[in-house]
Short mmCIF file of C-alpha atoms in Angstrom, two decimals:
data_model
loop_
_atom_site.label_atom_id
_atom_site.label_comp_id
_atom_site.label_asym_id
_atom_site.label_seq_id
_atom_site.Cartn_x
_atom_site.Cartn_y
_atom_site.Cartn_z
CA MET T 1 17.86 20.92 24.89
CA LYS T 2 21.54 20.14 24.36
CA GLN T 3 20.90 16.41 24.91
CA GLN T 4 18.00 16.50 22.47
CA ASN T 5 20.18 18.18 19.83
CA ASN T 6 22.80 15.44 20.39
CA ASP T 7 20.18 12.73 19.88
CA VAL T 8 19.01 14.40 16.65
CA ASP T 9 22.58 14.59 15.35
CA GLN T 10 23.21 11.03 16.41
CA LEU T 11 20.14 9.80 14.43
CA GLN T 12 21.56 11.41 11.27
CA SER T 13 24.99 9.95 11.95
CA PHE T 14 23.64 6.46 12.54
CA CYS T 15 21.54 6.57 9.37
CA THR T 16 24.55 7.74 7.33
CA ASN T 17 26.80 5.00 8.80
CA GLU T 18 24.28 2.28 7.99
CA GLY T 19 23.56 3.57 4.49
CA ILE T 20 19.96 4.51 5.30
CA GLN T 21 19.09 7.46 3.11
CA ILE T 22 17.02 10.06 4.91
CA THR T 23 15.69 13.44 3.76
CA ASP T 24 15.47 16.51 6.00
CA GLU T 25 11.69 16.14 6.08
CA GLN T 26 11.87 12.45 7.12
CA HIS T 27 14.46 13.37 9.77
CA GLN T 28 12.08 16.01 11.19
CA LEU T 29 9.13 13.60 11.17
CA LEU T 30 11.13 10.94 13.03
CA VAL T 31 12.17 13.46 15.66
CA ARG T 32 8.55 14.62 16.00
CA TYR T 33 7.34 11.07 16.31
CA ALA T 34 9.83 10.38 19.11
CA GLN T 35 8.54 13.46 20.94
CA MET T 36 4.93 12.36 20.50
CA LEU T 37 5.79 8.81 21.61
CA GLU T 38 7.30 10.12 24.83
CA SER T 39 4.29 12.37 25.44
CA TRP T 40 1.76 9.61 24.85
CA ASN T 41 3.80 7.31 27.02
CA THR T 42 2.93 9.38 30.05
CA LYS T 43 -0.73 8.45 29.48
CA VAL T 44 -0.54 4.99 27.88
CA ASN T 45 2.13 2.41 28.45
CA LEU T 46 3.71 2.22 25.01
CA ILE T 47 7.39 1.80 25.83
CA SER T 48 9.37 1.26 29.01
CA ARG T 49 9.40 4.30 31.27
CA LYS T 50 12.57 3.18 33.07
CA GLU T 51 15.02 3.52 30.22
CA ASP T 52 17.73 6.14 30.30
CA ALA T 53 18.58 5.78 26.60
CA PRO T 54 17.10 8.24 24.11
CA VAL T 55 13.79 7.13 22.61
CA LEU T 56 14.88 8.52 19.24
CA ILE T 57 17.74 6.03 19.06
CA ARG T 58 16.62 3.01 21.15
CA HIS T 59 13.12 2.84 19.62
CA VAL T 60 12.78 5.01 16.52
CA PHE T 61 16.15 4.35 14.88
CA HIS T 62 15.98 0.73 15.99
CA SER T 63 12.73 0.43 14.03
CA LEU T 64 14.49 1.50 10.80
CA LEU T 65 16.97 -1.42 10.92
CA PRO T 66 14.76 -3.93 9.02
CA SER T 67 15.74 -1.89 5.97
CA LEU T 68 19.23 -3.34 6.35
CA VAL T 69 17.88 -6.78 5.41
CA HIS T 70 14.79 -5.99 3.34
CA ASN T 71 14.30 -3.84 0.27
CA PHE T 72 10.95 -2.10 0.83
CA ARG T 73 9.40 -1.75 -2.62
CA ASP T 74 6.81 0.76 -3.88
CA GLY T 75 3.32 -0.72 -3.58
CA GLU T 76 4.38 -3.33 -1.05
CA THR T 77 1.92 -4.19 1.73
CA VAL T 78 3.34 -4.54 5.29
CA LEU T 79 1.69 -5.69 8.51
CA ASP T 80 3.09 -4.48 11.84
CA LEU T 81 2.06 -7.26 14.20
CA GLY T 82 1.52 -6.12 17.81
CA THR T 83 2.58 -2.56 17.04
CA GLY T 84 2.30 -1.14 20.56
CA GLY T 85 3.20 2.50 20.15
CA GLY T 86 3.60 2.23 16.37
CA LEU T 87 6.98 0.47 16.36
CA PRO T 88 8.41 -0.36 13.88
CA GLY T 89 5.52 0.61 11.56
CA ILE T 90 5.38 4.36 11.99
CA PRO T 91 9.13 5.08 11.55
CA LEU T 92 9.19 2.84 8.45
CA ALA T 93 6.05 4.44 7.04
CA ILE T 94 7.87 7.81 7.32
CA MET T 95 10.84 6.41 5.45
CA TYR T 96 8.85 4.60 2.75
CA PRO T 97 5.83 6.71 1.70
CA GLN T 98 5.01 4.45 -1.27
CA VAL T 99 4.66 1.36 0.95
CA GLN T 100 1.34 0.61 2.68
CA PHE T 101 1.48 -0.21 6.42
CA LEU T 102 -1.23 -1.73 8.58
CA LEU T 103 -0.52 -1.51 12.30
CA VAL T 104 -2.51 -3.87 14.53
CA ASP T 105 -2.66 -4.34 18.30
CA SER T 106 -5.21 -5.92 20.63
CA THR T 107 -4.99 -3.03 23.14
CA GLY T 108 -7.39 -0.25 22.18
CA LYS T 109 -5.57 2.54 24.05
CA LYS T 110 -2.38 1.82 22.10
CA ILE T 111 -4.22 1.92 18.78
CA THR T 112 -5.87 5.20 19.82
CA ALA T 113 -2.39 6.65 20.40
CA CYS T 114 -1.07 5.23 17.11
CA SER T 115 -3.97 6.65 15.12
CA ALA T 116 -3.50 10.09 16.65
CA MET T 117 0.22 10.13 15.95
CA ILE T 118 -0.30 8.91 12.35
CA GLU T 119 -2.82 11.70 11.78
CA GLU T 120 -0.61 14.41 13.35
CA LEU T 121 2.38 13.24 11.29
CA GLY T 122 0.28 13.44 8.12
CA LEU T 123 1.02 9.87 7.09
CA THR T 124 -1.33 8.64 4.33
CA ASN T 125 0.33 5.26 3.90
CA ALA T 126 -0.29 3.96 7.39
CA ARG T 127 -3.33 3.08 9.43
CA ALA T 128 -3.82 1.52 12.86
CA MET T 129 -6.44 -1.12 13.62
CA HIS T 130 -7.69 -2.37 16.99
CA THR T 131 -7.89 -6.13 16.47
CA ARG T 132 -6.34 -9.43 17.29
CA VAL T 133 -4.19 -10.71 14.51
CA GLU T 134 -6.14 -13.98 14.46
CA GLU T 135 -9.19 -11.94 13.44
CA LEU T 136 -7.64 -10.58 10.26
CA LYS T 137 -9.33 -12.35 7.35
CA GLY T 138 -8.96 -12.15 3.61
CA LEU T 139 -5.68 -10.19 3.74
CA ALA T 140 -2.26 -11.03 2.39
CA PHE T 141 0.95 -9.12 3.00
CA ASN T 142 4.33 -9.01 1.31
CA THR T 143 6.05 -8.49 4.65
CA ILE T 144 5.16 -8.87 8.32
CA LEU T 145 7.12 -7.04 11.00
CA SER T 146 7.21 -7.37 14.78
CA ARG T 147 9.11 -6.03 17.78
CA GLN T 148 7.01 -8.18 20.11
CA VAL T 149 8.76 -10.27 22.74
CA ALA T 150 6.51 -13.26 21.82
CA PRO T 151 8.40 -16.46 20.82
CA LEU T 152 9.25 -16.82 17.14
CA LYS T 153 7.06 -19.90 16.76
CA GLU T 154 4.08 -17.91 18.00
CA LEU T 155 4.77 -14.97 15.69
CA SER T 156 5.26 -17.41 12.81
CA ARG T 157 1.93 -19.08 13.58
CA TYR T 158 0.21 -15.69 13.34
CA ALA T 159 2.14 -14.74 10.21
CA ALA T 160 1.74 -17.89 8.10
CA PRO T 161 -1.89 -17.44 6.98
CA LEU T 162 -1.34 -13.75 6.23
CA LEU T 163 1.98 -13.88 4.39
CA LYS T 164 2.32 -14.19 0.64
CA LYS T 165 4.32 -17.14 -0.56
CA ASN T 166 7.38 -15.06 -1.36
CA GLY T 167 6.98 -12.95 1.75
CA GLU T 168 9.10 -12.57 4.92
CA LEU T 169 8.49 -12.23 8.67
CA ILE T 170 11.05 -9.81 10.09
CA CYS T 171 11.38 -9.54 13.87
CA LEU T 172 13.58 -7.38 16.07
CA LYS T 173 14.57 -9.56 19.00
CA GLY T 174 17.26 -10.01 21.63
CA GLY T 175 19.07 -12.70 23.62
CA ASP T 176 20.02 -16.26 22.72
CA LEU T 177 17.53 -17.17 19.98
CA GLN T 178 18.65 -20.63 18.89
CA LYS T 179 16.00 -22.47 20.93
CA GLU T 180 13.27 -20.17 19.59
CA ILE T 181 14.46 -20.72 16.04
CA ASP T 182 14.60 -24.51 16.42
CA GLU T 183 11.07 -24.59 17.87
CA ALA T 184 9.75 -22.35 15.12
CA LEU T 185 11.28 -24.53 12.38
CA ARG T 186 9.93 -27.71 13.94
CA GLU T 187 6.45 -26.26 14.16
CA GLY T 188 6.71 -24.91 10.62
CA LYS T 189 7.12 -28.45 9.25
CA LYS T 190 3.80 -29.37 10.90
CA ARG T 191 2.00 -26.30 9.58
CA LYS T 192 2.10 -24.78 6.12
CA GLY T 193 5.86 -24.99 5.79
CA PHE T 194 6.45 -21.61 7.44
CA PRO T 195 9.05 -20.85 8.43
CA GLY T 196 11.12 -23.03 6.18
CA SER T 197 14.27 -21.09 6.99
CA VAL T 198 15.42 -18.49 9.50
CA THR T 199 18.45 -16.24 9.28
CA LEU T 200 19.90 -13.73 11.72
CA LYS T 201 21.63 -10.42 11.43
CA PRO T 202 23.29 -9.15 14.66
CA ILE T 203 23.07 -5.38 15.11
CA GLY T 204 25.35 -4.85 18.11
CA GLU T 205 27.91 -3.14 15.91
CA VAL T 206 25.39 -0.42 15.01
CA SER T 207 25.28 0.85 18.61
CA PRO T 208 26.07 -0.48 22.10
CA LEU T 209 22.34 0.02 22.80
CA PHE T 210 21.70 -2.95 20.52
CA ASN T 211 24.17 -5.37 22.00
CA GLU T 212 22.78 -8.93 21.87
CA LYS T 213 19.97 -7.64 19.57
CA GLN T 214 19.36 -9.26 16.21
CA ILE T 215 17.13 -9.00 13.18
CA VAL T 216 15.37 -12.31 12.62
CA ILE T 217 14.25 -13.09 9.07
CA ALA T 218 11.85 -15.99 8.64
CA ARG T 219 11.10 -17.23 5.11
CA TRP T 220 8.99 -19.90 3.45
CA ARG T 221 12.09 -21.71 2.35
#
């Protein structure tokens, strides 16, 4: 219980340090989501079971960090590509109740878990869909998010037909990304011009847990 209380306090501290405004209700929902994520993870492989770092920080707080590079606006539509256990979509849906989030994954068990957690949290601005992203038709999003480990050129290929012309693909990734970026930009020239540019924001200073982690922002130009 003491460790859990420390994690909860640390979440508040990290949000304050990074200028992420959070209400008491949002704080409670994020903590509850972390608990549900751990519970579901015993039945469905949603996150690594070998980590000794707190889920609340490594996964839930980590999922809030796109807000450091993107201003989520009321009425915006956001796609969480390959959501897994609802990351980063569910934490961001908690923080931005006026933004609409669609969470997709090709694994049915993961979407079942996501749907159950969304319902229990009472989120009306998020829904989970069991589908392959290639099968999404007739939809266009302001922003596409992903924590997937897939290469950036692959994520960009999925995003291009679904992303509005002023939209962004924001990925949470780790390691040396220069080769990935170069490949994505080369392929973008052959495709619809996406991505036309890619920028990075390192997040190691936020916490040692995020050393060598970066936010990747891909744009049309």
